[in-house]
Amino acid sequence: MSHYDPSVHTTCDVVRQAIIPATKAQRCAYSTLVGEQKPQKMVTHSWQNLFRDLVAAVIADAVNEPAFELVAHLLDENIDIVEDLLRSQGTGGRVYWICAFAVNQHLGICETPNDGCDSVTKLPYTACDCHLQKQFNTTAPLTSTGRSIACEMNKFDDMMAFLASSDSDFSQVVAVDRSFNLFHRAWCVAELVQARQMELLQHVKIHSKAVLQEHAASLHDLHVENMKASRQEDVQEILSKIPNTEQFNRSLQKLVLDQKSGLLSDWHQLDAAHQMQETGALLKWAAADAERGVVWKFWAR
Ligand SMILES: [Zn+2]
């Protein structure tokens, strides 16, 4: 993807124009190409998020940063610092499950690029012509509950349950985009609720406290029936599993907003000064560099 622009291109852009072309010959998931490993964490994220911010949120988790603003800057300006930090923390080899890489896109969406156009050129995505037989939500053979067995896009709950059953430390990273769009996407919300029901530890990574303050009000109006997904059948499947939407919405708002136990409660409870202290290894690293007279490029601007 030679025209990749980290400040504009989304995960959807990268899936359509880098991951799908890179895996077309083998007609497999990207994770199959690089060697499948059992993940220790799964990442919930929106495909409309900047791909750079998804990567920054994952790295922020690996280096124990609550926010990913600094990591996102460093990915653009000085990736060596990020690599050094990952090495020093010994977390560079940690395996994260990310649907864009772990799901075989050639079994699903590759031939139907109807989810938009390139964020820079505005040209429509090109359809893949791998001709692999597609396995959608209702493609036979089906389970007794009518779910396709071979489909890879209807199994996030089974996958989470399977990984959690064999690893008591298995947890979820929530990579929240700067617009907080994640909380309005059907898949993301379904994964948040599933993880909470399974009592998985949930690590929420946001860009910054400023972004939280800007968007917190929009979270008071979360209704699962208004959630969006690229494929309408996904919304239907998610809604079909919810017996009482009113009750679900109340639980969802509590899950996100509750001041004590909600996903964002750590952020709400920390005042600004405390957050600076709590901010993890990256700031300490920067401070040590500053003492040695090394000024990080983006801070000098
Ligand atoms: Zn394909």
CSV table of C-alpha atoms and ligand atoms in Angstrom, one decimal:
chain,number,residue,atom,x,y,z
A,1,MET,CA,0.0,0.0,0.0
A,2,SER,CA,2.5,2.5,-1.3
A,3,HIS,CA,0.2,5.5,-0.8
A,4,TYR,CA,-0.4,4.7,2.9
A,5,ASP,CA,-0.9,7.9,5.0
A,6,PRO,CA,-1.0,7.1,8.7
A,7,SER,CA,-2.9,10.3,9.5
A,8,VAL,CA,-5.8,9.4,7.1
A,9,HIS,CA,-6.0,5.7,6.3
A,10,THR,CA,-8.3,3.5,8.3
A,11,THR,CA,-8.1,-0.2,9.3
A,12,CYS,CA,-10.7,-0.8,6.6
A,13,ASP,CA,-8.4,0.8,4.0
A,14,VAL,CA,-5.5,-1.4,5.1
A,15,VAL,CA,-7.6,-4.6,5.1
A,16,ARG,CA,-8.9,-3.8,1.5
A,17,GLN,CA,-5.6,-2.6,0.0
A,18,ALA,CA,-2.8,-4.4,2.0
A,19,ILE,CA,-4.0,-7.4,3.9
A,20,ILE,CA,-6.3,-8.9,1.2
A,21,PRO,CA,-3.8,-8.4,-1.7
A,22,ALA,CA,-1.0,-9.8,0.5
A,23,THR,CA,-2.9,-13.0,1.3
A,24,LYS,CA,-4.7,-13.5,-2.1
A,25,ALA,CA,-2.3,-16.1,-3.5
A,26,GLN,CA,-2.6,-18.3,-0.4
A,27,ARG,CA,-6.3,-17.3,0.2
A,28,CYS,CA,-5.7,-17.3,3.9
A,29,ALA,CA,-5.7,-15.1,6.9
A,30,TYR,CA,-2.6,-12.8,7.4
A,31,SER,CA,-1.9,-14.6,10.7
A,32,THR,CA,-1.5,-17.8,8.7
A,33,LEU,CA,1.2,-16.2,6.6
A,34,VAL,CA,3.3,-15.0,9.5
A,35,GLY,CA,2.8,-18.2,11.6
A,36,GLU,CA,-0.2,-18.8,13.8
A,37,GLN,CA,0.3,-18.5,17.5
A,38,LYS,CA,-2.1,-18.6,20.4
A,39,PRO,CA,-3.0,-15.0,21.4
A,40,GLN,CA,-2.8,-13.8,25.0
A,41,LYS,CA,-5.2,-10.8,24.3
A,42,MET,CA,-7.9,-10.0,21.9
A,43,VAL,CA,-8.3,-6.5,20.5
A,44,THR,CA,-11.7,-4.9,20.1
A,45,HIS,CA,-11.6,-2.0,17.7
A,46,SER,CA,-13.5,-0.3,14.9
A,47,TRP,CA,-12.5,-0.7,11.2
A,48,GLN,CA,-13.2,3.0,10.8
A,49,ASN,CA,-10.4,3.9,13.2
A,50,LEU,CA,-7.1,5.1,11.9
A,51,PHE,CA,-4.9,2.0,11.4
A,52,ARG,CA,-2.0,3.9,13.0
A,53,ASP,CA,-4.1,4.4,16.1
A,54,LEU,CA,-5.1,0.8,16.3
A,55,VAL,CA,-1.4,-0.2,16.3
A,56,ALA,CA,-0.6,2.6,18.8
A,57,ALA,CA,-3.3,1.3,21.2
A,58,VAL,CA,-1.9,-2.2,21.0
A,59,ILE,CA,1.6,-1.0,21.6
A,60,ALA,CA,0.4,1.2,24.4
A,61,ASP,CA,-1.0,-1.9,26.0
A,62,ALA,CA,2.3,-3.7,25.6
A,63,VAL,CA,4.3,-0.9,27.2
A,64,ASN,CA,1.7,-0.3,29.9
A,65,GLU,CA,0.5,3.1,28.8
A,66,PRO,CA,-3.0,4.1,29.6
A,67,ALA,CA,-3.3,6.4,26.6
A,68,PHE,CA,-1.9,6.0,23.1
A,69,GLU,CA,-1.3,9.6,22.1
A,70,LEU,CA,2.4,9.5,22.7
A,71,VAL,CA,2.8,6.1,21.0
A,72,ALA,CA,0.9,7.4,17.9
A,73,HIS,CA,3.3,10.3,17.7
A,74,LEU,CA,6.3,8.1,18.0
A,75,LEU,CA,5.1,5.7,15.3
A,76,ASP,CA,5.1,8.7,12.9
A,77,GLU,CA,8.2,10.4,14.2
A,78,ASN,CA,10.6,8.0,15.8
A,79,ILE,CA,9.7,4.3,15.7
A,80,ASP,CA,13.1,3.3,17.1
A,81,ILE,CA,12.0,4.6,20.5
A,82,VAL,CA,9.0,2.4,20.4
A,83,GLU,CA,11.0,-0.6,19.4
A,84,ASP,CA,13.6,0.0,22.2
A,85,LEU,CA,10.8,0.4,24.7
A,86,LEU,CA,9.2,-2.9,23.6
A,87,ARG,CA,12.5,-4.6,23.9
A,88,SER,CA,13.2,-3.2,27.3
A,89,GLN,CA,9.8,-4.2,28.6
A,90,GLY,CA,10.1,-7.7,27.0
A,91,THR,CA,6.6,-7.5,25.6
A,92,GLY,CA,7.5,-7.2,21.9
A,93,GLY,CA,6.6,-10.9,21.4
A,94,ARG,CA,3.2,-10.7,23.0
A,95,VAL,CA,0.5,-12.1,20.7
A,96,TYR,CA,-2.7,-10.1,20.2
A,97,TRP,CA,-5.8,-11.4,18.3
A,98,ILE,CA,-7.0,-8.7,15.8
A,99,CYS,CA,-9.8,-9.7,13.4
A,100,ALA,CA,-8.3,-7.9,10.4
A,101,PHE,CA,-5.3,-10.2,10.6
A,102,ALA,CA,-6.7,-13.3,12.2
A,103,VAL,CA,-9.9,-13.8,10.1
A,104,ASN,CA,-9.5,-15.2,6.6
A,105,GLN,CA,-11.0,-12.3,4.6
A,106,HIS,CA,-11.1,-14.5,1.4
A,107,LEU,CA,-13.8,-16.7,3.0
A,108,GLY,CA,-15.9,-13.6,3.6
A,109,ILE,CA,-15.8,-10.0,2.4
A,110,CYS,CA,-12.9,-10.0,-0.2
A,111,GLU,CA,-15.1,-10.0,-3.3
A,112,THR,CA,-17.7,-7.4,-2.1
A,113,PRO,CA,-15.8,-4.2,-1.4
A,114,ASN,CA,-19.0,-2.2,-0.7
A,115,ASP,CA,-17.8,-0.7,2.6
A,116,GLY,CA,-16.5,2.5,1.0
A,117,CYS,CA,-13.5,3.9,-0.9
A,118,ASP,CA,-9.9,4.8,-0.2
A,119,SER,CA,-9.8,7.5,2.4
A,120,VAL,CA,-7.1,9.5,0.5
A,121,THR,CA,-7.9,8.9,-3.2
A,122,LYS,CA,-11.6,8.4,-2.7
A,123,LEU,CA,-11.4,5.7,-5.4
A,124,PRO,CA,-13.6,2.6,-4.7
A,125,TYR,CA,-11.8,-0.5,-3.4
A,126,THR,CA,-11.0,-3.2,-5.9
A,127,ALA,CA,-12.8,-6.6,-5.5
A,128,CYS,CA,-10.5,-9.6,-4.9
A,129,ASP,CA,-10.8,-12.3,-7.6
A,130,CYS,CA,-9.4,-15.2,-5.6
A,131,HIS,CA,-12.8,-17.1,-6.2
A,132,LEU,CA,-12.5,-18.9,-2.9
A,133,GLN,CA,-16.0,-20.3,-1.9
A,134,LYS,CA,-17.5,-17.8,0.6
A,135,GLN,CA,-18.8,-18.9,4.0
A,136,PHE,CA,-21.3,-16.4,5.3
A,137,ASN,CA,-23.5,-16.4,8.4
A,138,THR,CA,-26.1,-18.8,7.0
A,139,THR,CA,-23.9,-20.9,4.6
A,140,ALA,CA,-24.5,-24.6,5.2
A,141,PRO,CA,-23.6,-26.8,7.0
A,142,LEU,CA,-25.3,-25.1,10.0
A,143,THR,CA,-25.3,-25.7,13.7
A,144,SER,CA,-28.5,-26.7,15.5
A,145,THR,CA,-29.0,-23.0,16.2
A,146,GLY,CA,-28.7,-22.1,12.5
A,147,ARG,CA,-25.2,-20.7,12.5
A,148,SER,CA,-22.8,-21.5,9.7
A,149,ILE,CA,-20.1,-23.8,10.9
A,150,ALA,CA,-17.4,-22.7,8.4
A,151,CYS,CA,-18.1,-19.0,8.6
A,152,GLU,CA,-15.3,-17.1,10.4
A,153,MET,CA,-17.3,-14.0,11.0
A,154,ASN,CA,-19.8,-15.4,13.5
A,155,LYS,CA,-17.6,-16.9,16.1
A,156,PHE,CA,-16.0,-14.2,18.2
A,157,ASP,CA,-17.9,-15.4,21.3
A,158,ASP,CA,-16.8,-19.0,20.8
A,159,MET,CA,-13.3,-17.9,20.1
A,160,MET,CA,-13.1,-15.7,23.3
A,161,ALA,CA,-14.6,-18.6,25.4
A,162,PHE,CA,-12.1,-21.1,23.9
A,163,LEU,CA,-9.1,-18.9,24.5
A,164,ALA,CA,-10.2,-17.9,28.0
A,165,SER,CA,-10.9,-21.5,29.0
A,166,SER,CA,-7.2,-22.4,28.4
A,167,ASP,CA,-5.6,-19.2,29.7
A,168,SER,CA,-6.8,-17.6,33.0
A,169,ASP,CA,-4.9,-14.5,32.0
A,170,PHE,CA,-6.6,-14.1,28.7
A,171,SER,CA,-7.9,-10.5,28.5
A,172,GLN,CA,-9.3,-7.9,26.1
A,173,VAL,CA,-7.8,-4.7,24.9
A,174,VAL,CA,-10.3,-2.0,23.8
A,175,ALA,CA,-8.7,0.3,21.2
A,176,VAL,CA,-11.0,3.3,21.4
A,177,ASP,CA,-10.9,5.6,18.3
A,178,ARG,CA,-10.7,9.4,18.7
A,179,SER,CA,-14.3,9.8,17.8
A,180,PHE,CA,-15.5,7.1,20.2
A,181,ASN,CA,-17.2,5.5,17.2
A,182,LEU,CA,-16.3,2.1,18.7
A,183,PHE,CA,-19.2,2.4,21.2
A,184,HIS,CA,-21.6,2.7,18.3
A,185,ARG,CA,-20.4,-0.3,16.3
A,186,ALA,CA,-22.4,-3.5,16.7
A,187,TRP,CA,-19.5,-5.9,16.7
A,188,CYS,CA,-17.5,-3.9,19.1
A,189,VAL,CA,-20.3,-3.6,21.6
A,190,ALA,CA,-21.1,-7.3,21.3
A,191,GLU,CA,-17.4,-8.1,22.2
A,192,LEU,CA,-17.4,-5.6,25.1
A,193,VAL,CA,-20.5,-7.3,26.6
A,194,GLN,CA,-19.2,-10.8,26.0
A,195,ALA,CA,-15.9,-10.0,27.7
A,196,ARG,CA,-17.7,-8.5,30.7
A,197,GLN,CA,-20.0,-11.5,30.9
A,198,MET,CA,-17.0,-13.8,30.9
A,199,GLU,CA,-15.3,-11.6,33.5
A,200,LEU,CA,-12.3,-11.0,31.3
A,201,LEU,CA,-10.0,-8.2,32.4
A,202,GLN,CA,-10.7,-5.3,30.0
A,203,HIS,CA,-7.9,-2.8,29.2
A,204,VAL,CA,-9.3,0.4,27.7
A,205,LYS,CA,-6.9,2.4,25.6
A,206,ILE,CA,-8.0,5.9,24.6
A,207,HIS,CA,-6.1,8.6,22.8
A,208,SER,CA,-6.1,11.1,25.7
A,209,LYS,CA,-8.1,12.5,28.5
A,210,ALA,CA,-9.0,15.5,26.3
A,211,VAL,CA,-10.7,13.1,23.8
A,212,LEU,CA,-12.6,11.4,26.5
A,213,GLN,CA,-13.9,14.7,27.8
A,214,GLU,CA,-14.9,15.7,24.3
A,215,HIS,CA,-16.9,12.6,23.7
A,216,ALA,CA,-18.1,11.4,27.1
A,217,ALA,CA,-21.5,13.0,26.7
A,218,SER,CA,-22.3,11.0,23.5
A,219,LEU,CA,-22.0,7.8,25.5
A,220,HIS,CA,-25.2,8.5,27.5
A,221,ASP,CA,-27.3,7.6,24.5
A,222,LEU,CA,-26.1,4.1,23.7
A,223,HIS,CA,-28.8,1.9,22.2
A,224,VAL,CA,-27.9,-1.4,20.7
A,225,GLU,CA,-30.8,-1.2,18.2
A,226,ASN,CA,-29.0,1.9,16.7
A,227,MET,CA,-25.6,0.2,16.4
A,228,LYS,CA,-24.1,0.0,12.9
A,229,ALA,CA,-22.1,-2.7,11.1
A,230,SER,CA,-20.8,-3.0,7.5
A,231,ARG,CA,-23.1,-6.0,7.0
A,232,GLN,CA,-26.7,-5.7,8.1
A,233,GLU,CA,-26.8,-9.5,8.7
A,234,ASP,CA,-24.3,-9.0,11.5
A,235,VAL,CA,-26.5,-6.5,13.2
A,236,GLN,CA,-29.4,-8.9,12.9
A,237,GLU,CA,-27.4,-11.9,14.3
A,238,ILE,CA,-26.2,-9.8,17.3
A,239,LEU,CA,-29.7,-8.4,18.0
A,240,SER,CA,-31.2,-11.9,17.7
A,241,LYS,CA,-29.1,-13.0,20.7
A,242,ILE,CA,-30.4,-10.2,22.9
A,243,PRO,CA,-33.7,-11.2,24.5
A,244,ASN,CA,-34.5,-7.9,26.1
A,245,THR,CA,-33.0,-4.8,24.4
A,246,GLU,CA,-34.1,-2.3,27.0
A,247,GLN,CA,-32.4,-4.3,29.7
A,248,PHE,CA,-29.4,-4.8,27.5
A,249,ASN,CA,-29.1,-1.0,26.9
A,250,ARG,CA,-29.2,-0.3,30.6
A,251,SER,CA,-26.4,-2.9,31.2
A,252,LEU,CA,-24.4,-1.5,28.3
A,253,GLN,CA,-24.6,2.1,29.7
A,254,LYS,CA,-23.5,0.8,33.1
A,255,LEU,CA,-20.7,-1.2,31.5
A,256,VAL,CA,-19.3,1.9,29.8
A,257,LEU,CA,-20.2,4.7,32.1
A,258,ASP,CA,-20.5,3.4,35.7
A,259,GLN,CA,-18.2,5.6,37.8
A,260,LYS,CA,-16.9,2.6,39.9
A,261,SER,CA,-16.9,-0.4,37.6
A,262,GLY,CA,-17.4,1.0,34.1
A,263,LEU,CA,-14.8,0.7,31.3
A,264,LEU,CA,-13.9,4.3,31.6
A,265,SER,CA,-14.0,4.5,35.4
A,266,ASP,CA,-10.2,4.6,35.8
A,267,TRP,CA,-10.1,7.6,33.6
A,268,HIS,CA,-12.9,9.4,35.3
A,269,GLN,CA,-11.4,8.8,38.7
A,270,LEU,CA,-7.9,10.1,37.9
A,271,ASP,CA,-7.4,13.8,38.0
A,272,ALA,CA,-4.9,15.3,35.5
A,273,ALA,CA,-1.9,15.5,37.8
A,274,HIS,CA,-2.5,11.9,39.0
A,275,GLN,CA,-2.8,10.8,35.4
A,276,MET,CA,0.6,12.1,34.6
A,277,GLN,CA,2.1,10.1,37.4
A,278,GLU,CA,0.1,7.1,36.4
A,279,THR,CA,1.2,7.4,32.8
A,280,GLY,CA,3.5,4.5,32.2
A,281,ALA,CA,6.9,3.7,31.1
A,282,LEU,CA,6.9,5.9,28.0
A,283,LEU,CA,6.8,9.2,29.8
A,284,LYS,CA,9.5,8.0,32.2
A,285,TRP,CA,11.6,7.0,29.3
A,286,ALA,CA,11.1,10.4,27.7
A,287,ALA,CA,12.0,12.1,31.0
A,288,ALA,CA,15.2,10.1,31.2
A,289,ASP,CA,16.0,11.1,27.6
A,290,ALA,CA,15.3,14.7,28.4
A,291,GLU,CA,17.7,14.5,31.4
A,292,ARG,CA,20.4,13.2,29.0
A,293,GLY,CA,19.7,16.2,26.7
A,294,VAL,CA,17.8,14.1,24.1
A,295,VAL,CA,14.7,16.0,23.0
A,296,TRP,CA,12.0,13.9,21.2
A,297,LYS,CA,11.4,15.5,17.9
A,298,PHE,CA,7.6,15.9,18.2
A,299,TRP,CA,8.0,17.6,21.6
A,300,ALA,CA,10.4,20.1,20.1
A,301,ARG,CA,7.8,21.4,17.6
B,1,ZN,ZN,-10.2,-13.1,-2.0
